[in-house]
Amino acid sequence: MPFENPSRDEIKTLLASAGPIAVVGLSDNPERVSHMVSAAMKSRGYEIIPVNPNADVILGGQSYASLSDIPGNVDIVNVFRRSDQVVPIAEEAVRKGAKVLWLQQGVYNEEAAEIAQRGGLTVIMDRCIKVEDAILNPRGN
């Protein structure tokens, strides 16, 4: 059965109730898409946790080398990595106990989706979290 993203209503509910969002591949360069999207999400009230082993602080938050290094819970793992690099991230998201694996626009990997779904995560692929937030306005601000 081919992969299907959750409905827009389901995505709206996920975003409305989202706690911490770990952003894997968040760049400290303000000109990179990952930085712009995450800055916009932070300005909308989302808690952004940078995951980048090559940076100390991004968008004012402590950056972690991996999902496993993040203390506490993560609701959404938002991934800005190439499609061929996401399987280990899906495995780590399952181990971390995340609720959602979100692969950004242009990122699609059915094996990673299967791993995450088997681990109980909701999976969204090839969609921009910022665009979905803007369209659905789950927090009404």
CSV table of N, CA, C and O in Angstrom, one decimal, residues 41-114:
chain,number,residue,atom,x,y,z
A,41,MET,N,8.7,29.3,12.5
A,41,MET,CA,8.0,28.5,13.4
A,41,MET,C,8.2,29.0,14.9
A,41,MET,O,7.2,29.0,15.6
A,42,LYS,N,9.4,29.3,15.2
A,42,LYS,CA,9.7,29.9,16.5
A,42,LYS,C,8.9,31.1,16.8
A,42,LYS,O,8.3,31.3,17.9
A,43,SER,N,8.8,32.0,15.8
A,43,SER,CA,8.1,33.3,15.9
A,43,SER,C,6.6,33.0,16.1
A,43,SER,O,5.9,33.9,16.6
A,44,ARG,N,6.1,31.9,15.7
A,44,ARG,CA,4.7,31.5,15.8
A,44,ARG,C,4.4,30.8,17.2
A,44,ARG,O,3.3,30.4,17.4
A,45,GLY,N,5.5,30.7,18.0
A,45,GLY,CA,5.3,30.1,19.3
A,45,GLY,C,5.7,28.7,19.5
A,45,GLY,O,5.5,28.1,20.6
A,46,TYR,N,6.2,28.1,18.5
A,46,TYR,CA,6.7,26.7,18.6
A,46,TYR,C,8.0,26.6,19.3
A,46,TYR,O,8.9,27.5,19.1
A,47,GLU,N,8.3,25.6,20.1
A,47,GLU,CA,9.6,25.4,20.7
A,47,GLU,C,10.4,24.6,19.8
A,47,GLU,O,10.1,23.5,19.4
A,48,ILE,N,11.5,25.3,19.3
A,48,ILE,CA,12.5,24.7,18.4
A,48,ILE,C,13.7,24.2,19.1
A,48,ILE,O,14.4,25.0,19.8
A,49,ILE,N,14.1,23.0,18.8
A,49,ILE,CA,15.3,22.4,19.4
A,49,ILE,C,16.2,22.1,18.2
A,49,ILE,O,16.0,21.1,17.5
A,50,PRO,N,17.3,22.8,18.1
A,50,PRO,CA,18.3,22.5,17.0
A,50,PRO,C,19.0,21.2,17.1
A,50,PRO,O,19.5,20.9,18.2
A,51,VAL,N,19.2,20.5,16.0
A,51,VAL,CA,20.0,19.3,16.0
A,51,VAL,C,21.0,19.4,14.9
A,51,VAL,O,20.7,19.3,13.7
A,52,ASN,N,22.2,19.8,15.3
A,52,ASN,CA,23.3,20.1,14.4
A,52,ASN,C,24.6,19.9,15.1
A,52,ASN,O,24.9,20.7,16.0
A,53,PRO,N,25.4,18.8,14.8
A,53,PRO,CA,26.6,18.5,15.6
A,53,PRO,C,27.7,19.6,15.3
A,53,PRO,O,28.7,19.6,16.1
A,54,ASN,N,27.5,20.5,14.4
A,54,ASN,CA,28.5,21.5,14.1
A,54,ASN,C,28.2,22.9,14.6
A,54,ASN,O,28.9,23.8,14.2
A,55,ALA,N,27.2,23.0,15.4
A,55,ALA,CA,26.9,24.3,16.0
A,55,ALA,C,26.6,24.2,17.5
A,55,ALA,O,26.2,23.1,18.0
A,56,ASP,N,26.8,25.3,18.2
A,56,ASP,CA,26.6,25.3,19.6
A,56,ASP,C,25.2,25.9,20.0
A,56,ASP,O,24.5,25.3,20.8
A,57,VAL,N,24.9,27.0,19.3
A,57,VAL,CA,23.6,27.7,19.5
A,57,VAL,C,23.0,28.1,18.2
A,57,VAL,O,23.7,28.6,17.3
A,58,ILE,N,21.7,27.8,18.0
A,58,ILE,CA,21.0,28.2,16.8
A,58,ILE,C,19.7,28.8,17.2
A,58,ILE,O,19.0,28.2,18.0
A,59,LEU,N,19.4,30.0,16.7
A,59,LEU,CA,18.1,30.6,17.0
A,59,LEU,C,17.9,30.8,18.5
A,59,LEU,O,16.8,30.7,19.0
A,60,GLY,N,19.0,31.0,19.2
A,60,GLY,CA,19.0,31.2,20.6
A,60,GLY,C,18.9,30.0,21.5
A,60,GLY,O,18.8,30.0,22.7
A,61,GLY,N,18.8,28.8,20.8
A,61,GLY,CA,18.7,27.6,21.6
A,61,GLY,C,19.9,26.7,21.5
A,61,GLY,O,20.6,26.7,20.4
A,62,GLN,N,20.2,25.9,22.5
A,62,GLN,CA,21.3,25.0,22.6
A,62,GLN,C,21.1,24.0,21.4
A,62,GLN,O,20.0,23.4,21.2
A,63,SER,N,22.1,23.8,20.6
A,63,SER,CA,22.1,22.8,19.6
A,63,SER,C,22.7,21.5,20.1
A,63,SER,O,23.7,21.4,20.8
A,64,TYR,N,22.1,20.4,19.6
A,64,TYR,CA,22.5,19.0,20.1
A,64,TYR,C,23.0,18.3,18.9
A,64,TYR,O,22.6,18.5,17.7
A,65,ALA,N,24.0,17.4,19.1
A,65,ALA,CA,24.6,16.6,18.1
A,65,ALA,C,23.6,15.5,17.5
A,65,ALA,O,23.8,15.2,16.3
A,66,SER,N,22.7,15.1,18.3
A,66,SER,CA,21.7,14.1,17.8
A,66,SER,C,20.5,14.2,18.6
A,66,SER,O,20.4,14.8,19.7
A,67,LEU,N,19.4,13.5,18.2
A,67,LEU,CA,18.2,13.4,18.9
A,67,LEU,C,18.4,12.8,20.3
A,67,LEU,O,17.8,13.3,21.3
A,68,SER,N,19.2,11.8,20.4
A,68,SER,CA,19.4,11.1,21.7
A,68,SER,C,20.1,12.0,22.7
A,68,SER,O,19.9,11.8,23.9
A,69,ASP,N,20.7,13.1,22.3
A,69,ASP,CA,21.4,14.0,23.2
A,69,ASP,C,20.4,15.0,23.8
A,69,ASP,O,20.8,15.7,24.8
A,70,ILE,N,19.2,15.1,23.3
A,70,ILE,CA,18.3,16.1,23.7
A,70,ILE,C,17.7,15.6,25.1
A,70,ILE,O,17.1,14.5,25.1
A,71,PRO,N,17.8,16.4,26.1
A,71,PRO,CA,17.1,16.0,27.4
A,71,PRO,C,15.6,16.3,27.3
A,71,PRO,O,15.2,17.2,26.6
A,72,GLY,N,14.9,15.4,27.8
A,72,GLY,CA,13.4,15.5,27.8
A,72,GLY,C,12.8,15.0,26.5
A,72,GLY,O,13.4,14.4,25.7
A,73,ASN,N,11.5,15.3,26.4
A,73,ASN,CA,10.7,14.8,25.3
A,73,ASN,C,10.7,15.7,24.1
A,73,ASN,O,11.0,16.9,24.2
A,74,VAL,N,10.4,15.0,23.0
A,74,VAL,CA,10.3,15.7,21.7
A,74,VAL,C,9.0,15.2,21.1
A,74,VAL,O,8.8,14.0,21.0
A,75,ASP,N,8.2,16.1,20.6
A,75,ASP,CA,6.9,15.7,20.0
A,75,ASP,C,7.1,15.5,18.5
A,75,ASP,O,6.7,14.4,17.9
A,76,ILE,N,7.7,16.4,17.8
A,76,ILE,CA,7.9,16.3,16.3
A,76,ILE,C,9.4,16.3,16.0
A,76,ILE,O,10.2,17.2,16.5
A,77,VAL,N,9.8,15.4,15.2
A,77,VAL,CA,11.2,15.4,14.6
A,77,VAL,C,11.0,15.9,13.2
A,77,VAL,O,10.5,15.2,12.3
A,78,ASN,N,11.5,17.1,12.9
A,78,ASN,CA,11.4,17.8,11.6
A,78,ASN,C,12.7,17.6,10.9
A,78,ASN,O,13.7,18.1,11.5
A,79,VAL,N,12.8,17.0,9.8
A,79,VAL,CA,14.0,16.6,9.2
A,79,VAL,C,14.3,17.4,7.9
A,79,VAL,O,13.6,17.4,6.9
A,80,PHE,N,15.5,18.1,7.9
A,80,PHE,CA,16.1,18.8,6.8
A,80,PHE,C,17.3,18.0,6.4
A,80,PHE,O,18.4,18.5,6.5
A,81,ARG,N,17.2,16.8,5.9
A,81,ARG,CA,18.3,16.0,5.4
A,81,ARG,C,17.9,15.4,4.1
A,81,ARG,O,16.7,15.3,3.8
A,82,ARG,N,18.9,14.9,3.4
A,82,ARG,CA,18.6,14.2,2.1
A,82,ARG,C,17.8,13.0,2.4
A,82,ARG,O,18.0,12.3,3.4
A,83,SER,N,17.0,12.6,1.4
A,83,SER,CA,16.1,11.4,1.5
A,83,SER,C,16.9,10.1,1.9
A,83,SER,O,16.4,9.3,2.6
A,84,ASP,N,18.1,10.0,1.3
A,84,ASP,CA,18.9,8.8,1.6
A,84,ASP,C,19.6,8.8,2.9
A,84,ASP,O,20.2,7.8,3.3
A,85,GLN,N,19.4,9.8,3.7
A,85,GLN,CA,20.0,9.9,5.1
A,85,GLN,C,19.0,9.8,6.2
A,85,GLN,O,19.4,9.9,7.4
A,86,VAL,N,17.7,9.6,5.9
A,86,VAL,CA,16.7,9.7,7.0
A,86,VAL,C,16.4,8.4,7.7
A,86,VAL,O,15.8,8.4,8.8
A,87,VAL,N,16.8,7.2,7.2
A,87,VAL,CA,16.5,6.0,7.9
A,87,VAL,C,17.1,6.0,9.3
A,87,VAL,O,16.3,5.7,10.3
A,88,PRO,N,18.3,6.3,9.5
A,88,PRO,CA,18.8,6.3,10.9
A,88,PRO,C,18.1,7.4,11.8
A,88,PRO,O,18.0,7.2,13.0
A,89,ILE,N,17.7,8.5,11.2
A,89,ILE,CA,17.0,9.5,11.9
A,89,ILE,C,15.6,8.9,12.4
A,89,ILE,O,15.2,9.2,13.5
A,90,ALA,N,14.9,8.2,11.5
A,90,ALA,CA,13.7,7.6,11.9
A,90,ALA,C,13.9,6.6,13.0
A,90,ALA,O,13.1,6.6,14.0
A,91,GLU,N,14.9,5.8,13.0
A,91,GLU,CA,15.2,4.8,14.0
A,91,GLU,C,15.5,5.6,15.3
A,91,GLU,O,15.0,5.2,16.4
A,92,GLU,N,16.2,6.7,15.3
A,92,GLU,CA,16.5,7.4,16.5
A,92,GLU,C,15.2,8.1,17.0
A,92,GLU,O,15.0,8.2,18.2
A,93,ALA,N,14.3,8.6,16.1
A,93,ALA,CA,13.1,9.2,16.5
A,93,ALA,C,12.2,8.2,17.3
A,93,ALA,O,11.6,8.6,18.3
A,94,VAL,N,12.2,7.0,16.8
A,94,VAL,CA,11.5,5.9,17.5
A,94,VAL,C,12.0,5.7,18.9
A,94,VAL,O,11.3,5.7,19.9
A,95,ARG,N,13.4,5.6,19.0
A,95,ARG,CA,14.0,5.4,20.3
A,95,ARG,C,13.8,6.6,21.2
A,95,ARG,O,13.6,6.4,22.5
A,96,LYS,N,13.7,7.8,20.7
A,96,LYS,CA,13.5,9.0,21.5
A,96,LYS,C,12.1,9.1,22.0
A,96,LYS,O,11.8,9.8,23.0
A,97,GLY,N,11.2,8.3,21.4
A,97,GLY,CA,9.8,8.4,21.8
A,97,GLY,C,9.0,9.6,21.2
A,97,GLY,O,8.0,10.0,21.8
A,98,ALA,N,9.5,10.1,20.1
A,98,ALA,CA,8.8,11.2,19.4
A,98,ALA,C,7.4,10.7,19.0
A,98,ALA,O,7.1,9.5,18.8
A,99,LYS,N,6.5,11.7,18.7
A,99,LYS,CA,5.2,11.4,18.2
A,99,LYS,C,5.0,11.5,16.7
A,99,LYS,O,4.2,10.8,16.1
A,100,VAL,N,5.9,12.3,16.1
A,100,VAL,CA,5.7,12.6,14.7
A,100,VAL,C,7.1,12.6,14.0
A,100,VAL,O,8.0,13.3,14.6
A,101,LEU,N,7.3,12.0,12.9
A,101,LEU,CA,8.4,12.2,12.0
A,101,LEU,C,8.0,13.0,10.8
A,101,LEU,O,7.1,12.5,10.1
A,102,TRP,N,8.5,14.2,10.7
A,102,TRP,CA,8.1,15.1,9.6
A,102,TRP,C,9.3,15.3,8.7
A,102,TRP,O,10.3,15.9,9.1
A,103,LEU,N,9.2,14.8,7.5
A,103,LEU,CA,10.2,15.0,6.5
A,103,LEU,C,9.8,16.2,5.6
A,103,LEU,O,8.8,16.2,5.0
A,104,GLN,N,10.7,17.2,5.6
A,104,GLN,CA,10.4,18.4,4.9
A,104,GLN,C,10.2,18.2,3.4
A,104,GLN,O,10.5,17.2,2.8
A,105,GLN,N,9.7,19.3,2.7
A,105,GLN,CA,9.4,19.2,1.3
A,105,GLN,C,10.7,18.8,0.5
A,105,GLN,O,11.8,19.2,0.8
A,106,GLY,N,10.4,17.8,-0.3
A,106,GLY,CA,11.5,17.2,-1.1
A,106,GLY,C,12.2,16.0,-0.5
A,106,GLY,O,13.0,15.4,-1.1
A,107,VAL,N,11.8,15.7,0.7
A,107,VAL,CA,12.4,14.6,1.5
A,107,VAL,C,11.3,13.5,1.6
A,107,VAL,O,10.2,13.7,2.1
A,108,TYR,N,11.7,12.3,1.0
A,108,TYR,CA,10.7,11.2,1.0
A,108,TYR,C,11.5,9.9,1.1
A,108,TYR,O,12.5,9.7,0.3
A,109,ASN,N,11.1,9.0,2.0
A,109,ASN,CA,11.8,7.7,2.2
A,109,ASN,C,10.8,6.8,2.8
A,109,ASN,O,10.5,6.9,4.0
A,110,GLU,N,10.3,5.8,2.0
A,110,GLU,CA,9.3,4.9,2.4
A,110,GLU,C,9.9,3.9,3.5
A,110,GLU,O,9.1,3.6,4.4
A,111,GLU,N,11.1,3.6,3.5
A,111,GLU,CA,11.7,2.7,4.5
A,111,GLU,C,11.7,3.4,5.9
A,111,GLU,O,11.3,2.9,6.9
A,112,ALA,N,12.1,4.7,5.9
A,112,ALA,CA,12.0,5.5,7.1
A,112,ALA,C,10.6,5.6,7.6
A,112,ALA,O,10.4,5.5,8.8
A,113,ALA,N,9.7,5.8,6.7
A,113,ALA,CA,8.3,5.9,7.1
A,113,ALA,C,7.8,4.7,7.7
A,113,ALA,O,7.1,4.7,8.8
A,114,GLU,N,8.1,3.5,7.2
A,114,GLU,CA,7.7,2.2,7.7
A,114,GLU,C,8.3,2.0,9.1
A,114,GLU,O,7.6,1.6,10.1
